[in-house]
């Protein structure tokens, strides 16, 4: 039976493999876009190098600040245990579970939302965050909240958070480059059409 250490090691390997595959896809996509836009094979090389650089920068961004971007997008605010009973109870639960699991306490955030939800993000147990909606705090009892937090801490300890963070950022990078390529093709096609139309008008005169 796999242990936490086995699962964490497997997730680390998957994370490295994911980065390698996605960066290779970005480079291949960049080369294809360059060839399509320039009309020559040599024209694809600068685009491939540029796409590889984008993939590298996206990986760095995900590694060092991807969790902050996720929390900001969710509208998360850092937990203030003195704000009320529910906030204090959440802080106590995170403290006791981290102590029992012998792992660093992640930063804890709340999201002002009536939905019952929670998630963990970050790159490793030393740089992890857990966010819980106010709806969850209001509608579940202590035992149920302990189960939710234990589940999220399991993702932290297994390094699932790193893998999912990289997936989100790198796949988003591919979508961004694809959108930029389509816009460039549309603009370039429109410009060529206008140029061709202008040439025909001159001939007719």
PDB file of N, CA, C and O in Angstrom, residues 133-185:
ATOM      1  N   UNK A 133     -14.821  28.923   2.237  1.00  0.00           N
ATOM      2  CA  UNK A 133     -15.889  29.904   2.055  1.00  0.00           C
ATOM      3  C   UNK A 133     -16.632  30.153   3.371  1.00  0.00           C
ATOM      4  O   UNK A 133     -16.688  29.277   4.247  1.00  0.00           O
ATOM      5  N   UNK A 134     -17.191  31.345   3.474  1.00  0.00           N
ATOM      6  CA  UNK A 134     -17.967  31.673   4.674  1.00  0.00           C
ATOM      7  C   UNK A 134     -19.223  30.804   4.755  1.00  0.00           C
ATOM      8  O   UNK A 134     -19.698  30.495   5.851  1.00  0.00           O
ATOM      9  N   UNK A 135     -19.736  30.402   3.600  1.00  0.00           N
ATOM     10  CA  UNK A 135     -20.898  29.518   3.602  1.00  0.00           C
ATOM     11  C   UNK A 135     -20.601  28.191   4.269  1.00  0.00           C
ATOM     12  O   UNK A 135     -21.435  27.644   5.003  1.00  0.00           O
ATOM     13  N   UNK A 136     -19.400  27.659   4.032  1.00  0.00           N
ATOM     14  CA  UNK A 136     -19.002  26.403   4.662  1.00  0.00           C
ATOM     15  C   UNK A 136     -18.877  26.578   6.175  1.00  0.00           C
ATOM     16  O   UNK A 136     -19.322  25.724   6.952  1.00  0.00           O
ATOM     17  N   UNK A 137     -18.284  27.682   6.590  1.00  0.00           N
ATOM     18  CA  UNK A 137     -18.120  27.932   8.029  1.00  0.00           C
ATOM     19  C   UNK A 137     -19.471  28.037   8.730  1.00  0.00           C
ATOM     20  O   UNK A 137     -19.611  27.619   9.886  1.00  0.00           O
ATOM     21  N   UNK A 138     -20.462  28.589   8.045  1.00  0.00           N
ATOM     22  CA  UNK A 138     -21.756  28.828   8.668  1.00  0.00           C
ATOM     23  C   UNK A 138     -22.633  27.578   8.732  1.00  0.00           C
ATOM     24  O   UNK A 138     -23.465  27.444   9.621  1.00  0.00           O
ATOM     25  N   UNK A 139     -22.430  26.647   7.788  1.00  0.00           N
ATOM     26  CA  UNK A 139     -23.403  25.562   7.619  1.00  0.00           C
ATOM     27  C   UNK A 139     -22.936  24.183   8.076  1.00  0.00           C
ATOM     28  O   UNK A 139     -23.717  23.238   8.070  1.00  0.00           O
ATOM     29  N   UNK A 140     -21.647  24.029   8.429  1.00  0.00           N
ATOM     30  CA  UNK A 140     -21.189  22.715   8.878  1.00  0.00           C
ATOM     31  C   UNK A 140     -20.778  22.790  10.345  1.00  0.00           C
ATOM     32  O   UNK A 140     -20.444  23.865  10.859  1.00  0.00           O
ATOM     33  N   UNK A 141     -20.814  21.635  11.029  1.00  0.00           N
ATOM     34  CA  UNK A 141     -20.380  21.611  12.425  1.00  0.00           C
ATOM     35  C   UNK A 141     -18.863  21.386  12.499  1.00  0.00           C
ATOM     36  O   UNK A 141     -18.199  21.236  11.476  1.00  0.00           O
ATOM     37  N   UNK A 142     -18.354  21.335  13.706  1.00  0.00           N
ATOM     38  CA  UNK A 142     -16.906  21.239  13.895  1.00  0.00           C
ATOM     39  C   UNK A 142     -16.335  19.947  13.296  1.00  0.00           C
ATOM     40  O   UNK A 142     -15.303  19.977  12.642  1.00  0.00           O
ATOM     41  N   UNK A 143     -17.018  18.827  13.528  1.00  0.00           N
ATOM     42  CA  UNK A 143     -16.509  17.556  13.007  1.00  0.00           C
ATOM     43  C   UNK A 143     -16.469  17.541  11.482  1.00  0.00           C
ATOM     44  O   UNK A 143     -15.519  17.051  10.867  1.00  0.00           O
ATOM     45  N   UNK A 144     -17.505  18.083  10.865  1.00  0.00           N
ATOM     46  CA  UNK A 144     -17.546  18.149   9.402  1.00  0.00           C
ATOM     47  C   UNK A 144     -16.459  19.071   8.865  1.00  0.00           C
ATOM     48  O   UNK A 144     -15.808  18.770   7.850  1.00  0.00           O
ATOM     49  N   UNK A 145     -16.251  20.194   9.540  1.00  0.00           N
ATOM     50  CA  UNK A 145     -15.202  21.123   9.117  1.00  0.00           C
ATOM     51  C   UNK A 145     -13.823  20.482   9.277  1.00  0.00           C
ATOM     52  O   UNK A 145     -12.936  20.684   8.430  1.00  0.00           O
ATOM     53  N   UNK A 146     -13.637  19.693  10.325  1.00  0.00           N
ATOM     54  CA  UNK A 146     -12.373  18.969  10.497  1.00  0.00           C
ATOM     55  C   UNK A 146     -12.120  18.030   9.316  1.00  0.00           C
ATOM     56  O   UNK A 146     -10.997  17.920   8.826  1.00  0.00           O
ATOM     57  N   UNK A 147     -13.173  17.344   8.869  1.00  0.00           N
ATOM     58  CA  UNK A 147     -13.020  16.448   7.727  1.00  0.00           C
ATOM     59  C   UNK A 147     -12.618  17.192   6.464  1.00  0.00           C
ATOM     60  O   UNK A 147     -11.755  16.736   5.704  1.00  0.00           O
ATOM     61  N   UNK A 148     -13.229  18.348   6.228  1.00  0.00           N
ATOM     62  CA  UNK A 148     -12.900  19.152   5.042  1.00  0.00           C
ATOM     63  C   UNK A 148     -11.449  19.625   5.109  1.00  0.00           C
ATOM     64  O   UNK A 148     -10.697  19.507   4.125  1.00  0.00           O
ATOM     65  N   UNK A 149     -11.030  20.154   6.243  1.00  0.00           N
ATOM     66  CA  UNK A 149      -9.666  20.665   6.381  1.00  0.00           C
ATOM     67  C   UNK A 149      -8.652  19.531   6.288  1.00  0.00           C
ATOM     68  O   UNK A 149      -7.589  19.672   5.662  1.00  0.00           O
ATOM     69  N   UNK A 150      -8.973  18.375   6.872  1.00  0.00           N
ATOM     70  CA  UNK A 150      -8.073  17.218   6.767  1.00  0.00           C
ATOM     71  C   UNK A 150      -7.903  16.799   5.310  1.00  0.00           C
ATOM     72  O   UNK A 150      -6.796  16.441   4.873  1.00  0.00           O
ATOM     73  N   UNK A 151      -8.980  16.853   4.559  1.00  0.00           N
ATOM     74  CA  UNK A 151      -8.916  16.523   3.124  1.00  0.00           C
ATOM     75  C   UNK A 151      -7.976  17.479   2.392  1.00  0.00           C
ATOM     76  O   UNK A 151      -7.136  17.058   1.594  1.00  0.00           O
ATOM     77  N   UNK A 152      -8.109  18.773   2.658  1.00  0.00           N
ATOM     78  CA  UNK A 152      -7.264  19.764   1.997  1.00  0.00           C
ATOM     79  C   UNK A 152      -5.799  19.624   2.428  1.00  0.00           C
ATOM     80  O   UNK A 152      -4.889  19.780   1.605  1.00  0.00           O
ATOM     81  N   UNK A 153      -5.576  19.319   3.687  1.00  0.00           N
ATOM     82  CA  UNK A 153      -4.204  19.109   4.156  1.00  0.00           C
ATOM     83  C   UNK A 153      -3.586  17.877   3.503  1.00  0.00           C
ATOM     84  O   UNK A 153      -2.367  17.813   3.293  1.00  0.00           O
ATOM     85  N   UNK A 154      -4.423  16.889   3.175  1.00  0.00           N
ATOM     86  CA  UNK A 154      -3.930  15.722   2.446  1.00  0.00           C
ATOM     87  C   UNK A 154      -3.398  16.112   1.081  1.00  0.00           C
ATOM     88  O   UNK A 154      -2.360  15.611   0.637  1.00  0.00           O
ATOM     89  N   UNK A 155      -4.095  17.042   0.406  1.00  0.00           N
ATOM     90  CA  UNK A 155      -3.602  17.542  -0.887  1.00  0.00           C
ATOM     91  C   UNK A 155      -2.267  18.264  -0.719  1.00  0.00           C
ATOM     92  O   UNK A 155      -1.387  18.159  -1.575  1.00  0.00           O
ATOM     93  N   UNK A 156      -2.136  18.994   0.377  1.00  0.00           N
ATOM     94  CA  UNK A 156      -0.889  19.721   0.637  1.00  0.00           C
ATOM     95  C   UNK A 156       0.254  18.741   0.866  1.00  0.00           C
ATOM     96  O   UNK A 156       1.331  18.857   0.275  1.00  0.00           O
ATOM     97  N   UNK A 157       0.014  17.761   1.710  1.00  0.00           N
ATOM     98  CA  UNK A 157       1.071  16.819   2.080  1.00  0.00           C
ATOM     99  C   UNK A 157       1.496  15.935   0.906  1.00  0.00           C
ATOM    100  O   UNK A 157       2.653  15.548   0.804  1.00  0.00           O
ATOM    101  N   UNK A 158       0.549  15.626   0.016  1.00  0.00           N
ATOM    102  CA  UNK A 158       0.862  14.779  -1.136  1.00  0.00           C
ATOM    103  C   UNK A 158       1.438  15.561  -2.315  1.00  0.00           C
ATOM    104  O   UNK A 158       1.707  14.978  -3.366  1.00  0.00           O
ATOM    105  N   UNK A 159       1.544  16.886  -2.173  1.00  0.00           N
ATOM    106  CA  UNK A 159       2.031  17.759  -3.248  1.00  0.00           C
ATOM    107  C   UNK A 159       1.062  17.823  -4.428  1.00  0.00           C
ATOM    108  O   UNK A 159       1.438  18.213  -5.529  1.00  0.00           O
ATOM    109  N   UNK A 160      -0.198  17.434  -4.198  1.00  0.00           N
ATOM    110  CA  UNK A 160      -1.204  17.594  -5.249  1.00  0.00           C
ATOM    111  C   UNK A 160      -1.355  19.067  -5.626  1.00  0.00           C
ATOM    112  O   UNK A 160      -1.645  19.393  -6.779  1.00  0.00           O
ATOM    113  N   UNK A 161      -1.182  19.948  -4.643  1.00  0.00           N
ATOM    114  CA  UNK A 161      -1.362  21.375  -4.889  1.00  0.00           C
ATOM    115  C   UNK A 161      -0.382  21.877  -5.933  1.00  0.00           C
ATOM    116  O   UNK A 161      -0.719  22.711  -6.773  1.00  0.00           O
ATOM    117  N   UNK A 162       0.864  21.378  -5.898  1.00  0.00           N
ATOM    118  CA  UNK A 162       1.859  21.807  -6.875  1.00  0.00           C
ATOM    119  C   UNK A 162       1.450  21.383  -8.278  1.00  0.00           C
ATOM    120  O   UNK A 162       1.510  22.172  -9.227  1.00  0.00           O
ATOM    121  N   UNK A 163       1.020  20.131  -8.406  1.00  0.00           N
ATOM    122  CA  UNK A 163       0.655  19.603  -9.717  1.00  0.00           C
ATOM    123  C   UNK A 163      -0.516  20.391 -10.304  1.00  0.00           C
ATOM    124  O   UNK A 163      -0.480  20.804 -11.470  1.00  0.00           O
ATOM    125  N   UNK A 164      -1.557  20.623  -9.503  1.00  0.00           N
ATOM    126  CA  UNK A 164      -2.727  21.328 -10.005  1.00  0.00           C
ATOM    127  C   UNK A 164      -2.423  22.792 -10.311  1.00  0.00           C
ATOM    128  O   UNK A 164      -2.969  23.361 -11.256  1.00  0.00           O
ATOM    129  N   UNK A 165      -1.545  23.400  -9.536  1.00  0.00           N
ATOM    130  CA  UNK A 165      -1.161  24.782  -9.795  1.00  0.00           C
ATOM    131  C   UNK A 165      -0.438  24.890 -11.133  1.00  0.00           C
ATOM    132  O   UNK A 165      -0.724  25.778 -11.950  1.00  0.00           O
ATOM    133  N   UNK A 166       0.483  23.968 -11.391  1.00  0.00           N
ATOM    134  CA  UNK A 166       1.209  23.969 -12.652  1.00  0.00           C
ATOM    135  C   UNK A 166       0.277  23.677 -13.826  1.00  0.00           C
ATOM    136  O   UNK A 166       0.400  24.282 -14.897  1.00  0.00           O
ATOM    137  N   UNK A 167      -0.647  22.749 -13.627  1.00  0.00           N
ATOM    138  CA  UNK A 167      -1.617  22.444 -14.681  1.00  0.00           C
ATOM    139  C   UNK A 167      -2.394  23.698 -15.070  1.00  0.00           C
ATOM    140  O   UNK A 167      -2.516  24.043 -16.254  1.00  0.00           O
ATOM    141  N   UNK A 168      -2.923  24.400 -14.075  1.00  0.00           N
ATOM    142  CA  UNK A 168      -3.733  25.578 -14.343  1.00  0.00           C
ATOM    143  C   UNK A 168      -2.970  26.665 -15.081  1.00  0.00           C
ATOM    144  O   UNK A 168      -3.448  27.224 -16.070  1.00  0.00           O
ATOM    145  N   UNK A 169      -1.765  26.960 -14.616  1.00  0.00           N
ATOM    146  CA  UNK A 169      -0.993  28.051 -15.215  1.00  0.00           C
ATOM    147  C   UNK A 169      -0.475  27.679 -16.599  1.00  0.00           C
ATOM    148  O   UNK A 169      -0.590  28.463 -17.551  1.00  0.00           O
ATOM    149  N   UNK A 170       0.092  26.485 -16.751  1.00  0.00           N
ATOM    150  CA  UNK A 170       0.694  26.109 -18.029  1.00  0.00           C
ATOM    151  C   UNK A 170      -0.360  25.869 -19.109  1.00  0.00           C
ATOM    152  O   UNK A 170      -0.183  26.292 -20.261  1.00  0.00           O
ATOM    153  N   UNK A 171      -1.447  25.211 -18.764  1.00  0.00           N
ATOM    154  CA  UNK A 171      -2.515  25.021 -19.750  1.00  0.00           C
ATOM    155  C   UNK A 171      -3.140  26.367 -20.104  1.00  0.00           C
ATOM    156  O   UNK A 171      -3.488  26.620 -21.263  1.00  0.00           O
ATOM    157  N   UNK A 172      -3.253  27.245 -19.121  1.00  0.00           N
ATOM    158  CA  UNK A 172      -3.731  28.597 -19.413  1.00  0.00           C
ATOM    159  C   UNK A 172      -2.790  29.331 -20.353  1.00  0.00           C
ATOM    160  O   UNK A 172      -3.223  30.109 -21.214  1.00  0.00           O
ATOM    161  N   UNK A 173      -1.486  29.082 -20.214  1.00  0.00           N
ATOM    162  CA  UNK A 173      -0.506  29.700 -21.111  1.00  0.00           C
ATOM    163  C   UNK A 173      -0.681  29.226 -22.547  1.00  0.00           C
ATOM    164  O   UNK A 173      -0.567  30.018 -23.495  1.00  0.00           O
ATOM    165  N   UNK A 174      -0.962  27.935 -22.729  1.00  0.00           N
ATOM    166  CA  UNK A 174      -1.208  27.412 -24.076  1.00  0.00           C
ATOM    167  C   UNK A 174      -2.441  28.079 -24.682  1.00  0.00           C
ATOM    168  O   UNK A 174      -2.443  28.486 -25.854  1.00  0.00           O
ATOM    169  N   UNK A 175      -3.502  28.208 -23.891  1.00  0.00           N
ATOM    170  CA  UNK A 175      -4.723  28.851 -24.383  1.00  0.00           C
ATOM    171  C   UNK A 175      -4.463  30.305 -24.756  1.00  0.00           C
ATOM    172  O   UNK A 175      -4.968  30.806 -25.770  1.00  0.00           O
ATOM    173  N   UNK A 176      -3.634  31.002 -23.958  1.00  0.00           N
ATOM    174  CA  UNK A 176      -3.306  32.397 -24.244  1.00  0.00           C
ATOM    175  C   UNK A 176      -2.530  32.524 -25.550  1.00  0.00           C
ATOM    176  O   UNK A 176      -2.838  33.385 -26.386  1.00  0.00           O
ATOM    177  N   UNK A 177      -1.537  31.665 -25.742  1.00  0.00           N
ATOM    178  CA  UNK A 177      -0.765  31.715 -26.981  1.00  0.00           C
ATOM    179  C   UNK A 177      -1.623  31.363 -28.188  1.00  0.00           C
ATOM    180  O   UNK A 177      -1.473  31.954 -29.265  1.00  0.00           O
ATOM    181  N   UNK A 178      -2.518  30.399 -28.035  1.00  0.00           N
ATOM    182  CA  UNK A 178      -3.409  30.034 -29.130  1.00  0.00           C
ATOM    183  C   UNK A 178      -4.298  31.208 -29.514  1.00  0.00           C
ATOM    184  O   UNK A 178      -4.508  31.486 -30.702  1.00  0.00           O
ATOM    185  N   UNK A 179      -4.799  31.928 -28.509  1.00  0.00           N
ATOM    186  CA  UNK A 179      -5.634  33.099 -28.785  1.00  0.00           C
ATOM    187  C   UNK A 179      -4.835  34.184 -29.487  1.00  0.00           C
ATOM    188  O   UNK A 179      -5.325  34.825 -30.434  1.00  0.00           O
ATOM    189  N   UNK A 180      -3.584  34.409 -29.047  1.00  0.00           N
ATOM    190  CA  UNK A 180      -2.741  35.415 -29.686  1.00  0.00           C
ATOM    191  C   UNK A 180      -2.458  35.052 -31.141  1.00  0.00           C
ATOM    192  O   UNK A 180      -2.463  35.907 -32.028  1.00  0.00           O
ATOM    193  N   UNK A 181      -2.234  33.750 -31.395  1.00  0.00           N
ATOM    194  CA  UNK A 181      -1.962  33.302 -32.756  1.00  0.00           C
ATOM    195  C   UNK A 181      -3.174  33.533 -33.658  1.00  0.00           C
ATOM    196  O   UNK A 181      -3.054  34.022 -34.776  1.00  0.00           O
ATOM    197  N   UNK A 182      -4.373  33.192 -33.152  1.00  0.00           N
ATOM    198  CA  UNK A 182      -5.582  33.370 -33.952  1.00  0.00           C
ATOM    199  C   UNK A 182      -5.834  34.846 -34.254  1.00  0.00           C
ATOM    200  O   UNK A 182      -6.242  35.204 -35.363  1.00  0.00           O
ATOM    201  N   UNK A 183      -5.578  35.699 -33.268  1.00  0.00           N
ATOM    202  CA  UNK A 183      -5.753  37.137 -33.500  1.00  0.00           C
ATOM    203  C   UNK A 183      -4.748  37.651 -34.526  1.00  0.00           C
ATOM    204  O   UNK A 183      -5.083  38.484 -35.378  1.00  0.00           O
ATOM    205  N   UNK A 184      -3.493  37.166 -34.432  1.00  0.00           N
ATOM    206  CA  UNK A 184      -2.475  37.586 -35.395  1.00  0.00           C
ATOM    207  C   UNK A 184      -2.844  37.131 -36.802  1.00  0.00           C
ATOM    208  O   UNK A 184      -2.671  37.870 -37.783  1.00  0.00           O
ATOM    209  N   UNK A 185      -3.362  35.906 -36.930  1.00  0.00           N
ATOM    210  CA  UNK A 185      -3.802  35.404 -38.228  1.00  0.00           C
ATOM    211  C   UNK A 185      -4.948  36.230 -38.776  1.00  0.00           C
ATOM    212  O   UNK A 185      -4.998  36.551 -39.966  1.00  0.00           O
TER     213      UNK A 185
END
